[in-house]
mmCIF file of C-alpha atoms in Angstrom:
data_model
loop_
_atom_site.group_PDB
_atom_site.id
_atom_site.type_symbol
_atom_site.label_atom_id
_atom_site.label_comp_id
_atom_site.label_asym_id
_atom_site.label_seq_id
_atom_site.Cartn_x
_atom_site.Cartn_y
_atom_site.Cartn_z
ATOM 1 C CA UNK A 422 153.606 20.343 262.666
ATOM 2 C CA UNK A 423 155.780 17.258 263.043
ATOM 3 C CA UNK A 424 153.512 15.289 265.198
ATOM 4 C CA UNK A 425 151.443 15.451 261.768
ATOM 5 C CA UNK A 426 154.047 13.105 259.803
ATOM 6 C CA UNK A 427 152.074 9.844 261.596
ATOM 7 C CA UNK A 428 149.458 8.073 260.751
ATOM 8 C CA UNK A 429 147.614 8.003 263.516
ATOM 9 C CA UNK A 430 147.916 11.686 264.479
ATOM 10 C CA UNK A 431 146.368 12.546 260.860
ATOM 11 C CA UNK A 432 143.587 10.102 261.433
ATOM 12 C CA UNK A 433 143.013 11.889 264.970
ATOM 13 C CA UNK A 434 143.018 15.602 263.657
ATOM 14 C CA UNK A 435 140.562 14.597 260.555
ATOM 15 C CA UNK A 436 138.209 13.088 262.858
ATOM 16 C CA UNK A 437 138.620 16.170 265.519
ATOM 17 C CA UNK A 438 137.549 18.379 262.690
ATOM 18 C CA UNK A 439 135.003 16.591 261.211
ATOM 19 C CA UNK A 440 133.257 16.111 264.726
ATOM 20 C CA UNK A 441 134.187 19.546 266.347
ATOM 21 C CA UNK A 442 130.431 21.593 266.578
ATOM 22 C CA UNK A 443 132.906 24.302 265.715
ATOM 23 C CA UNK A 444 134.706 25.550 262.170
ATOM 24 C CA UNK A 445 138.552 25.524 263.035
ATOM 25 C CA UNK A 446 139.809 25.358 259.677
ATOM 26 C CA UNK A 447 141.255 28.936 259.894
ATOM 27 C CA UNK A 448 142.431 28.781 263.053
ATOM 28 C CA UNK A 449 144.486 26.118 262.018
ATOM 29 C CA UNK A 450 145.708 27.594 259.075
ATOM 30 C CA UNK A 451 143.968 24.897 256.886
ATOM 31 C CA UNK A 452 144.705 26.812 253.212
ATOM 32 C CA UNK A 453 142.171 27.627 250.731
ATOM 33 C CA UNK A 454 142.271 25.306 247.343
ATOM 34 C CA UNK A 455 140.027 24.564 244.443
ATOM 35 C CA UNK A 456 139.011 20.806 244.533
ATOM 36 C CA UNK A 457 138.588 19.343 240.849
ATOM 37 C CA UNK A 458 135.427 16.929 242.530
ATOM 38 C CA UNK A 459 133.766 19.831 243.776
ATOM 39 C CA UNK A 460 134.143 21.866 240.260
ATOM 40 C CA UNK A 461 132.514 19.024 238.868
ATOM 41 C CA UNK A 462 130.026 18.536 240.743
ATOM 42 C CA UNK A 463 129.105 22.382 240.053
ATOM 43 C CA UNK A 464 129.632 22.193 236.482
ATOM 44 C CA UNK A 465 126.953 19.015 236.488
ATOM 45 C CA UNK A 466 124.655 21.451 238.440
ATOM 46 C CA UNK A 467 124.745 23.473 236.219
ATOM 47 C CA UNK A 468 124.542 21.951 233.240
ATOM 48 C CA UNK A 469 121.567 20.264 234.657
ATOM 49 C CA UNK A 470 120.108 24.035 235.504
ATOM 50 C CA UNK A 471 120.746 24.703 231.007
ATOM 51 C CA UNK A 472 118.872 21.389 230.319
ATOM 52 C CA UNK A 473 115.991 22.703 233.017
ATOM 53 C CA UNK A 474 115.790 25.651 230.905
ATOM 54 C CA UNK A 475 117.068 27.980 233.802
ATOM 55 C CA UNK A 476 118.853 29.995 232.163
ATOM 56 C CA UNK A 477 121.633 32.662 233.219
ATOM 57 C CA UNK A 478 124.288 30.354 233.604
ATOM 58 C CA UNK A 479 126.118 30.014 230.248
ATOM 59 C CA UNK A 480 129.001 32.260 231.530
ATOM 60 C CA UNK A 481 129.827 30.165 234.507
ATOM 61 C CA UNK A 482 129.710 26.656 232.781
ATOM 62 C CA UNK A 483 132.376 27.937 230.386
ATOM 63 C CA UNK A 484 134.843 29.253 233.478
ATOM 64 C CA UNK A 485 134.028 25.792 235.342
ATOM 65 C CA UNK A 486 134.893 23.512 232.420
ATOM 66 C CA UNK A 487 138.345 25.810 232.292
ATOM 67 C CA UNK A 488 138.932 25.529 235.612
ATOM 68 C CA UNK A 489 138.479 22.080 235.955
ATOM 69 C CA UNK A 490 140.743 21.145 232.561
ATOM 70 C CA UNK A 491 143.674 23.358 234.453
ATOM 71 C CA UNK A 492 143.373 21.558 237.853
ATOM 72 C CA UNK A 493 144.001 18.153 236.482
ATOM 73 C CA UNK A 494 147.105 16.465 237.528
ATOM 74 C CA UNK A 495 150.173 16.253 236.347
ATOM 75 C CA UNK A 496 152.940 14.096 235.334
ATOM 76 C CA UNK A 497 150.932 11.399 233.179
ATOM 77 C CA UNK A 498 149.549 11.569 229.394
ATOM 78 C CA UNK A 499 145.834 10.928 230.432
ATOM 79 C CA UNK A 500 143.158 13.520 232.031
ATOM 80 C CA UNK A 501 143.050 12.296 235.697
ATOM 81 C CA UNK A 502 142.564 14.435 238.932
ATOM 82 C CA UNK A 503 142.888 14.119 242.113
ATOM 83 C CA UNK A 504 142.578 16.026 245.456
ATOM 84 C CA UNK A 505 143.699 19.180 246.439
ATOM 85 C CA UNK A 506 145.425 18.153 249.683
ATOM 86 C CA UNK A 507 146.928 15.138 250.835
ATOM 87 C CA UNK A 508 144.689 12.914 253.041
ATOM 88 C CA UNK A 509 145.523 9.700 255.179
ATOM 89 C CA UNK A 510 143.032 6.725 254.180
ATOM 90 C CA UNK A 511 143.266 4.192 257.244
ATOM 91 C CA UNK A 512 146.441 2.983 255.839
ATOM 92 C CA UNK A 513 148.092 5.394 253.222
ATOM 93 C CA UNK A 514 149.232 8.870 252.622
ATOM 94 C CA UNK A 515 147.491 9.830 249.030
ATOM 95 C CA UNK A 516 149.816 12.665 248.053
ATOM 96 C CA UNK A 517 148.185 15.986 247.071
ATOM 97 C CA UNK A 518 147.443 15.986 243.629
ATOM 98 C CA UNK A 519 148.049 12.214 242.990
ATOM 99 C CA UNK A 520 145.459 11.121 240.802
ATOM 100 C CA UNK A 521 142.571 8.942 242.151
ATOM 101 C CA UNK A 522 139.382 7.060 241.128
ATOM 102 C CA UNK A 523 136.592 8.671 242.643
ATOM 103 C CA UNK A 524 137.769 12.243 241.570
ATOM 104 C CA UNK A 525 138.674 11.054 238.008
ATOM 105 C CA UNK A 526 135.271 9.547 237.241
ATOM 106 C CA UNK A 527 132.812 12.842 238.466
ATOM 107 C CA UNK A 528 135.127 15.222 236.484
ATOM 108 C CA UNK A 529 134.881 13.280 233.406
ATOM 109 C CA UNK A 530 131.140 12.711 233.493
ATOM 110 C CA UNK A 531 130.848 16.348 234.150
ATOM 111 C CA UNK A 532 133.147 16.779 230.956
ATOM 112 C CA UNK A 533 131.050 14.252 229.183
ATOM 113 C CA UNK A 534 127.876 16.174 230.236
ATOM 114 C CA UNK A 535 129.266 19.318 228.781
ATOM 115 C CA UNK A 536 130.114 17.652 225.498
ATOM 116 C CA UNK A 537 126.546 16.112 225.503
ATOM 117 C CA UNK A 538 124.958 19.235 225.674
ATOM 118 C CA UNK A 539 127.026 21.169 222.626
ATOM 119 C CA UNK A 540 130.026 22.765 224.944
ATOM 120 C CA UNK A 541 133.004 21.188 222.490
ATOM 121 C CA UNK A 542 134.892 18.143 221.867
ATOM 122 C CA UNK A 543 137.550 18.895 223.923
ATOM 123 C CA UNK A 544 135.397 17.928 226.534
ATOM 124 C CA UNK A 545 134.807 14.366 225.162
ATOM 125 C CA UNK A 546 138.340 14.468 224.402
ATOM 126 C CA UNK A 547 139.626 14.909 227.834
ATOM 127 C CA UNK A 548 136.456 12.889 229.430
ATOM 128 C CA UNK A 549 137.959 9.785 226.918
ATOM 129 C CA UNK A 550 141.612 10.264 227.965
ATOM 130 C CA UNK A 551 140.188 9.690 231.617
ATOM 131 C CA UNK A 552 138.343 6.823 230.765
ATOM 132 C CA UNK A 553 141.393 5.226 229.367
ATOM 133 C CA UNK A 554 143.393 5.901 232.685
ATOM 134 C CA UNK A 555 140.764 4.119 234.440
ATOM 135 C CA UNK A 556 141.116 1.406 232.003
ATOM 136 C CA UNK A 557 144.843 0.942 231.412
ATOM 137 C CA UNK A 558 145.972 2.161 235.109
ATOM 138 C CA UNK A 559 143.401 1.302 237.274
ATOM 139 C CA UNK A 560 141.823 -2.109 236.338
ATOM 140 C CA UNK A 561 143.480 -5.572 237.547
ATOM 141 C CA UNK A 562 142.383 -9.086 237.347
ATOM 142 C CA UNK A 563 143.484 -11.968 239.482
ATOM 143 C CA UNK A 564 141.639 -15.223 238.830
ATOM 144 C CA UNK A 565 137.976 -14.625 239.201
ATOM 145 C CA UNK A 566 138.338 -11.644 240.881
ATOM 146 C CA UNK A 567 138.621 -8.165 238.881
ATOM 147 C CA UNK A 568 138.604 -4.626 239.991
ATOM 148 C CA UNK A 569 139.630 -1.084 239.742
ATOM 149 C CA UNK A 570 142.204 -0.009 242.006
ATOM 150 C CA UNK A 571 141.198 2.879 244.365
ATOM 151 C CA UNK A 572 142.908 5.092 246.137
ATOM 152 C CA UNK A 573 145.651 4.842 244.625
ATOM 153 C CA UNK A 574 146.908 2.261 241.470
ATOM 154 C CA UNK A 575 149.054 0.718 243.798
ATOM 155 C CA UNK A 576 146.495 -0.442 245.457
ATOM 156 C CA UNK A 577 144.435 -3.559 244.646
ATOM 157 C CA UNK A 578 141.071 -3.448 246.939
ATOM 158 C CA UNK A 579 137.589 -4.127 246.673
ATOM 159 C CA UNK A 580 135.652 -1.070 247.087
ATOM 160 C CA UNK A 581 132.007 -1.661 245.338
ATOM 161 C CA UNK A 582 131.243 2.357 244.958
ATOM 162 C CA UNK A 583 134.691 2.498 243.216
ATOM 163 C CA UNK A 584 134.486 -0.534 241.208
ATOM 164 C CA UNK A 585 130.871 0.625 240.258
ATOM 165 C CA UNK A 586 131.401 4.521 239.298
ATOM 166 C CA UNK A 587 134.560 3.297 236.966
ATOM 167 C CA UNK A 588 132.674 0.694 235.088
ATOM 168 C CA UNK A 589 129.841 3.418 234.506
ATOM 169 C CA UNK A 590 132.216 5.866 233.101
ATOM 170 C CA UNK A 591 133.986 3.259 230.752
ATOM 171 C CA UNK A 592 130.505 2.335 229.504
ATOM 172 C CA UNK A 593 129.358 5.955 228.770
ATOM 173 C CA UNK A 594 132.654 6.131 226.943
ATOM 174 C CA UNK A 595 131.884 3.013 225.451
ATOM 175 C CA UNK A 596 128.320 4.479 224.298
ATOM 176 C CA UNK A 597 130.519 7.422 222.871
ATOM 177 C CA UNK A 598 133.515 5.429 221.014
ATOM 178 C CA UNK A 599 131.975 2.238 220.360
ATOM 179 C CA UNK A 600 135.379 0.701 221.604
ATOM 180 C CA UNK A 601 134.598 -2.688 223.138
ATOM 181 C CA UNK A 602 137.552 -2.084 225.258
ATOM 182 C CA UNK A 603 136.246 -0.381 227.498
ATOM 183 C CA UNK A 604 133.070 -2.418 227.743
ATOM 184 C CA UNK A 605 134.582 -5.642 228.600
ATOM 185 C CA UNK A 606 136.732 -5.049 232.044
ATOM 186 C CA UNK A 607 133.468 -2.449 233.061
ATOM 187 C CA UNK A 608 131.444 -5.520 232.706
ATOM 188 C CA UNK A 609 133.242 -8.010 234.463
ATOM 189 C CA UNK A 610 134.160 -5.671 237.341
ATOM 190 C CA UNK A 611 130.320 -4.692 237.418
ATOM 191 C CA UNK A 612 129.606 -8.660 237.882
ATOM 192 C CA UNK A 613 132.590 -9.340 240.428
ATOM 193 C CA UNK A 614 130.571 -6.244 242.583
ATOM 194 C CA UNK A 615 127.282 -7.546 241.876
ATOM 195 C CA UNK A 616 127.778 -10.882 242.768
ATOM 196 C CA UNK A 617 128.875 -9.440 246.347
ATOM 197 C CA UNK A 618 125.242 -7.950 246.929
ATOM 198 C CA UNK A 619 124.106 -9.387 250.017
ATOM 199 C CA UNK A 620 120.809 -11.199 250.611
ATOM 200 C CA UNK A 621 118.981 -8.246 251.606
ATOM 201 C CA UNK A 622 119.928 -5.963 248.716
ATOM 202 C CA UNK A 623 122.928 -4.129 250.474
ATOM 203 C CA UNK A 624 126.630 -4.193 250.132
ATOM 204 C CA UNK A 625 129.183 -3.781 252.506
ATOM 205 C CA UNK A 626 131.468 -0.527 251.516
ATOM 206 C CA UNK A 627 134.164 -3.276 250.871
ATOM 207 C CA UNK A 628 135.759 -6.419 251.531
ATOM 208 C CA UNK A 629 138.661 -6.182 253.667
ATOM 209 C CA UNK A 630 137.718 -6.991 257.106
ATOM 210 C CA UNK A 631 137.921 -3.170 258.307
ATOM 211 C CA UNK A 632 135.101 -2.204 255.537
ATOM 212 C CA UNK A 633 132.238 -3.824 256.390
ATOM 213 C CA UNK A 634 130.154 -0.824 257.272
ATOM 214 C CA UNK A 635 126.906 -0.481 254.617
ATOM 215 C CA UNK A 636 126.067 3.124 254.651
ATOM 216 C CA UNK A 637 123.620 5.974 252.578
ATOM 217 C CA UNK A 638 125.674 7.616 249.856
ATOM 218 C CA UNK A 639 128.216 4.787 249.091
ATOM 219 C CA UNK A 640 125.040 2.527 248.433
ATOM 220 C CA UNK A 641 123.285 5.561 246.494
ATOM 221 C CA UNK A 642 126.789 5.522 243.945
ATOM 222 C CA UNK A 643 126.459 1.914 243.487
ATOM 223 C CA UNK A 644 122.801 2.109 242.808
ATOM 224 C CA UNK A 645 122.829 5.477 240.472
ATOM 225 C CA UNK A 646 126.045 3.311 239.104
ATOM 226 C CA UNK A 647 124.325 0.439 237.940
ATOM 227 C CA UNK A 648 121.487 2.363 236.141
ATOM 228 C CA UNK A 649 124.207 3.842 234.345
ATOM 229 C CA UNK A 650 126.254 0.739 233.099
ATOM 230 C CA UNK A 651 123.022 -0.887 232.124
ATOM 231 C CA UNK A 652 121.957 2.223 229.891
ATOM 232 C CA UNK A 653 125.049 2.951 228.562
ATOM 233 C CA UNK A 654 126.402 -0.799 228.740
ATOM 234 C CA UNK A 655 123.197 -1.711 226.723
ATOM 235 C CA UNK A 656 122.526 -4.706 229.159
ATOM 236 C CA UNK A 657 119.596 -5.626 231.154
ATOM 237 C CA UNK A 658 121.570 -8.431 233.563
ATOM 238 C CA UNK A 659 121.865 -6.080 236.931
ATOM 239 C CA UNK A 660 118.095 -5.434 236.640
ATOM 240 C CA UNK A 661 117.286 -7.935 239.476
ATOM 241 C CA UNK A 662 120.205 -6.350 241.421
ATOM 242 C CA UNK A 663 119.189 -2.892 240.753
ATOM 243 C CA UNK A 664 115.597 -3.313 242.282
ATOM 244 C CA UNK A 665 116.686 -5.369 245.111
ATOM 245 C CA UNK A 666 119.184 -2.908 246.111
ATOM 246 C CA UNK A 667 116.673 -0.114 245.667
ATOM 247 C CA UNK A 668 114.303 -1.795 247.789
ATOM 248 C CA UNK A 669 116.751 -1.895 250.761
ATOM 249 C CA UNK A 670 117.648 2.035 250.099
ATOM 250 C CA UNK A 671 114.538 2.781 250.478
ATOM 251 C CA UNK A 672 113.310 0.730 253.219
ATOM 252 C CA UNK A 673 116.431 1.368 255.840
ATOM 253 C CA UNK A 674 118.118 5.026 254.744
ATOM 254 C CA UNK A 675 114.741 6.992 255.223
ATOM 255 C CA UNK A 676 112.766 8.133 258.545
ATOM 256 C CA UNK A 677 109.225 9.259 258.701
ATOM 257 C CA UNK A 678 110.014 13.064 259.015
ATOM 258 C CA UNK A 679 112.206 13.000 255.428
ATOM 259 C CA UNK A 680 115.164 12.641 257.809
ATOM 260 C CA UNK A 681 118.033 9.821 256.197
ATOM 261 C CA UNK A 682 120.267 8.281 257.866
ATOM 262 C CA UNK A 683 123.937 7.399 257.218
ATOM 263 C CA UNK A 684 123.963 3.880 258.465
ATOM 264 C CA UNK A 685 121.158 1.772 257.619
ATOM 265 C CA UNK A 686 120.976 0.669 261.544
ATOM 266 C CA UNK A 687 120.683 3.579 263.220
ATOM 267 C CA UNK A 688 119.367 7.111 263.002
ATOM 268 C CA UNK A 689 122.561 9.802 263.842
ATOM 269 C CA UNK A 690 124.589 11.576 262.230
ATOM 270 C CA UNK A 691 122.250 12.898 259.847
ATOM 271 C CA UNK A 692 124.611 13.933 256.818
ATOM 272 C CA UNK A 693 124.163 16.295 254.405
ATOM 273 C CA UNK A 694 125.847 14.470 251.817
ATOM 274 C CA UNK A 695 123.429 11.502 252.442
ATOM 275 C CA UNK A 696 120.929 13.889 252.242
ATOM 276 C CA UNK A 697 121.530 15.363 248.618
ATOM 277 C CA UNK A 698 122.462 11.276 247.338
ATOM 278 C CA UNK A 699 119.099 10.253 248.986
ATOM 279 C CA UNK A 700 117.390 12.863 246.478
ATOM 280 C CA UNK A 701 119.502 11.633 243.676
ATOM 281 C CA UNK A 702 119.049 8.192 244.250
ATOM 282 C CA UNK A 703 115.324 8.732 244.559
ATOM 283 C CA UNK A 704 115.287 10.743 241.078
ATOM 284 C CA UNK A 705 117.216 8.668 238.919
ATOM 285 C CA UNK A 706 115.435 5.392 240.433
ATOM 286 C CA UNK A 707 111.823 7.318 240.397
ATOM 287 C CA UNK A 708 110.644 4.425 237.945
ATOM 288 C CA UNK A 709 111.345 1.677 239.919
ATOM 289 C CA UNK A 710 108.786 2.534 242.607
ATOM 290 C CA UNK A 711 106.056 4.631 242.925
ATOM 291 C CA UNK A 712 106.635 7.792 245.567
ATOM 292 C CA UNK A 713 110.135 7.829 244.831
ATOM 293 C CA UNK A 714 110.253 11.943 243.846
ATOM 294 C CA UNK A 715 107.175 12.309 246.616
ATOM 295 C CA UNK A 716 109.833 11.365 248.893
ATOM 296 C CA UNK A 717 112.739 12.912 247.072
ATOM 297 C CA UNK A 718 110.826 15.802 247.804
ATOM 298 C CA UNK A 719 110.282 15.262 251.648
ATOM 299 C CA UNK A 720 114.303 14.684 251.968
ATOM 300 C CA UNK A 721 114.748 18.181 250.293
ATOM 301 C CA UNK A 722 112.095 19.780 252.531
ATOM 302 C CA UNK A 723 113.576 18.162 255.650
ATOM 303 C CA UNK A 724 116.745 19.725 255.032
ATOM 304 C CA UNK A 725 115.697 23.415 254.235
ATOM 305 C CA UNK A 726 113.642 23.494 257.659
ATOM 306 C CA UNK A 727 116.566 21.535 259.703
ATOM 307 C CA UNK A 728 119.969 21.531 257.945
ATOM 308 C CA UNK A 729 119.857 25.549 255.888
ATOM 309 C CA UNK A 730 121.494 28.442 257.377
ATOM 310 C CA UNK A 731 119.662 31.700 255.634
ATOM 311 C CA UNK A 732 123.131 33.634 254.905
ATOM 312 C CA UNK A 733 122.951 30.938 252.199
ATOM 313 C CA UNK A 734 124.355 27.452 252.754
ATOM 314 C CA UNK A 735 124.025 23.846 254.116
ATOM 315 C CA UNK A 736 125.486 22.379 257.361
ATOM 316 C CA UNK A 737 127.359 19.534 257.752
ATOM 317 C CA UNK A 738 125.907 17.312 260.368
ATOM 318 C CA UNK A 739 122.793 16.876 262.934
ATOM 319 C CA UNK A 740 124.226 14.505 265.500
ATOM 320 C CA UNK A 741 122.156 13.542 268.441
ATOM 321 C CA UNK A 742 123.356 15.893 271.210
ATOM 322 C CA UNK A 743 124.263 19.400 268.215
ATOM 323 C CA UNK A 744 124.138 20.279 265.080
ATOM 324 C CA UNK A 745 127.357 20.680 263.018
ATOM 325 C CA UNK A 746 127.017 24.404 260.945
ATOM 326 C CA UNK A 747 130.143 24.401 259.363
ATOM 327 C CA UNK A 748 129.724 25.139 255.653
ATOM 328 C CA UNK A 749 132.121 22.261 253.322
ATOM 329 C CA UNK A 750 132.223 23.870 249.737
ATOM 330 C CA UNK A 751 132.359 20.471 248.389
ATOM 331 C CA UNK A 752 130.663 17.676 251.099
ATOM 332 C CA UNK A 753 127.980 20.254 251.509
ATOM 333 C CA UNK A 754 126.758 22.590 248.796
ATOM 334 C CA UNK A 755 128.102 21.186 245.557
ATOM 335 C CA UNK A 756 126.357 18.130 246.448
ATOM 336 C CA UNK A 757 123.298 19.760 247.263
ATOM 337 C CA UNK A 758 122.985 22.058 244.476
ATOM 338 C CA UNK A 759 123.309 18.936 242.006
ATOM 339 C CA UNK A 760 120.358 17.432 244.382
ATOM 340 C CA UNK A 761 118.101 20.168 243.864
ATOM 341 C CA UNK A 762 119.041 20.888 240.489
ATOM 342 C CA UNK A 763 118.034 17.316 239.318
ATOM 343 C CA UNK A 764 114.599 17.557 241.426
ATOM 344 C CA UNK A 765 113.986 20.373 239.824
ATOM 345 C CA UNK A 766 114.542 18.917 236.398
ATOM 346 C CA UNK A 767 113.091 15.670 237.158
ATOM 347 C CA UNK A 768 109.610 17.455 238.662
ATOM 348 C CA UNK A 769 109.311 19.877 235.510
ATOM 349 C CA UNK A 770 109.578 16.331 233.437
ATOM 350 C CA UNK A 771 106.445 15.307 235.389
ATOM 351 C CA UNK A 772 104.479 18.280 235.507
ATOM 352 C CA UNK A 773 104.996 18.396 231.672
ATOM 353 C CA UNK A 774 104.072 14.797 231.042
ATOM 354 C CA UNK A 775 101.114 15.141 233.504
ATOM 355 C CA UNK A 776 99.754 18.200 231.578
ATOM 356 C CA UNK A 777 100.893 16.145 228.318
ATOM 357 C CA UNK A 778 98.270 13.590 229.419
ATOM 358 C CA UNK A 779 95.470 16.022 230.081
#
């Protein structure tokens, strides 16, 4: 449609979709494609399942890790991936396929869970190659300021939840190769986003003037983020910034019922994506305040009464006025499988340790 090579009709169609109470993807001849995040995020569920002890799934993991390997993108020497489509940010085309942050870092943690858990070192091979495109095409310095370019490396922003989810994947590969370069720029990109915490724990999703929103998930990535440079990174100096952060999660992103919300101000849309980060947040962070997997728990219950369709998936949105049932392979129920899939895992751990004590 040539009406479709603006910007601002792109913008206009997205958002007509994503709010519609109605699926129109085939009407609209919107093709069918395999998206690299959402095979990662599947292959993490999964793998999570195997270290759960659920068993049944050994098959699958194999064909996901293949899959994913073939889908990433081409034209450079390092493992990268990006979308499967082209999509208009609020300024820029990113073409289909072009390589990008945020899909880059889940596939290779899902590549470095599957060498973690005996599944070949082609895995940690391709996982390191990725970590070194985040390193030697995505990170820039200028002055005191340091970051990792996102969405495209063309493009020198601040985006915490970016800046945060590449310095955690250069620190597990750190924790892997023992090369200290990767450890320094995760570091000091980790500090430059820390430092931008605001006085009640939050962050805005970035710093140009048109990303000052704070909402659920971003905040979840930079918080599950931080655990994971500090473990892998070795380091204890985002502690502080960790529990503070935490401590605003919890208190603004949660109603009574188990409901979350997406903005910390007010209480629509309810998103299933903020849903299934709210229970991952809450698991990984379980230690740094009592109730956490009580809660985590709640969320998940919430959602099965108010947000599961019984032919077998999740819907998108609850707004105030409808709820949104279209099914999104990847927003929706790879996201929410890795959510219950870590519950599950992290409520076995407790039942054991709890019968362990008695």
């Amino acid at each position: 449609m040539p009406f479709l090579d603006a910007r601002i009709p792109r913008l206009v169609l997205t958002q007509l979709l994503k709010r519609s109470p109605f699926d129109l993807r085939g009407l609209l001849r919107v093709p069918k494609t395999q998206n690299p995040k959402a095979i990662a995020l599947f292959l993490s569920s999964l793998l999570v399942l195997e270290r759960a002890s659920v068993s049944g799934h050994q098959a699958d993991i194999e064909q996901l890790i293949g899959c994913l390997t073939a889908l990433r993108s081409s034209g450079t020497e390092y493992w990268c991936w990006g979308y499967s489509f082209p999509w208009q940010t609020r300024s820029i085309l990113v073409p289909s396929g072009a390589p990008n942050l945020i899909a880059t870092t889940f596939a290779a943690n899902a590549l470095f869970d599957a060498y973690e858990q005996g599944h070949g070192s082609h895995c940690l091979a391709a996982a390191s190659s990725a970590a070194e495109y985040v390193e030697n095409e995505l990170y820039w310095s200028d002055g005191s300021v340091a970051g990792f370019s996102y969405p495209l490396p063309s493009v020198r922003n601040q985006v915490h939840n970016a800046n945060f989810l590449a310095a955690a994947l250069l620190c597990r590969a750190y924790c892997h190769s023992k090369e200290k370069s990767f450890l320094f720029p995760a570091l000091r990109v980790a500090r430059y986003s820390a430092s931008r915490q605001q006085a009640d724990g939050s962050w805005s999703y970035g710093e140009a003037s048109s990303q000052g929103w704070i909402d659920n998930f971003h905040t979840g990535y930079n918080l599950c983020a931080l655990q994971s440079i500090s473990r892998y990174g070795g380091t204890t100096e985002f502690d502080s910034i960790l529990r503070r952060g935490f401590e605003f999660y919890r208190r603004q992103f949660f109603r009574e019922s188990g409901a979350v919300r997406y903005f910390h101000d007010r209480d629509y849309p309810i998103d299933i994506h903020c849903v299934a980060q709210s229970v991952l947040t809450l698991v990984a962070l379980k230690d740094l305040a009592p109730g956490s997997l009580s809660l985590a728990h709640t969320v998940l219950e919430w959602a099965l009464n108010h947000m599961w369709d019984d032919r077998g998936f999740f819907f998108y949105r609850v707004l105030r006025s409808c709820t949104v049932r279209t099914s999104y392979m990847r927003w929706s129920q790879a996201w929410m499988l890795m959510a219950a899939a870590a519950l599950l895992e992290a409520t076995l751990g407790s039942v054991g340790k709890a019968e362990a004590r008695a």
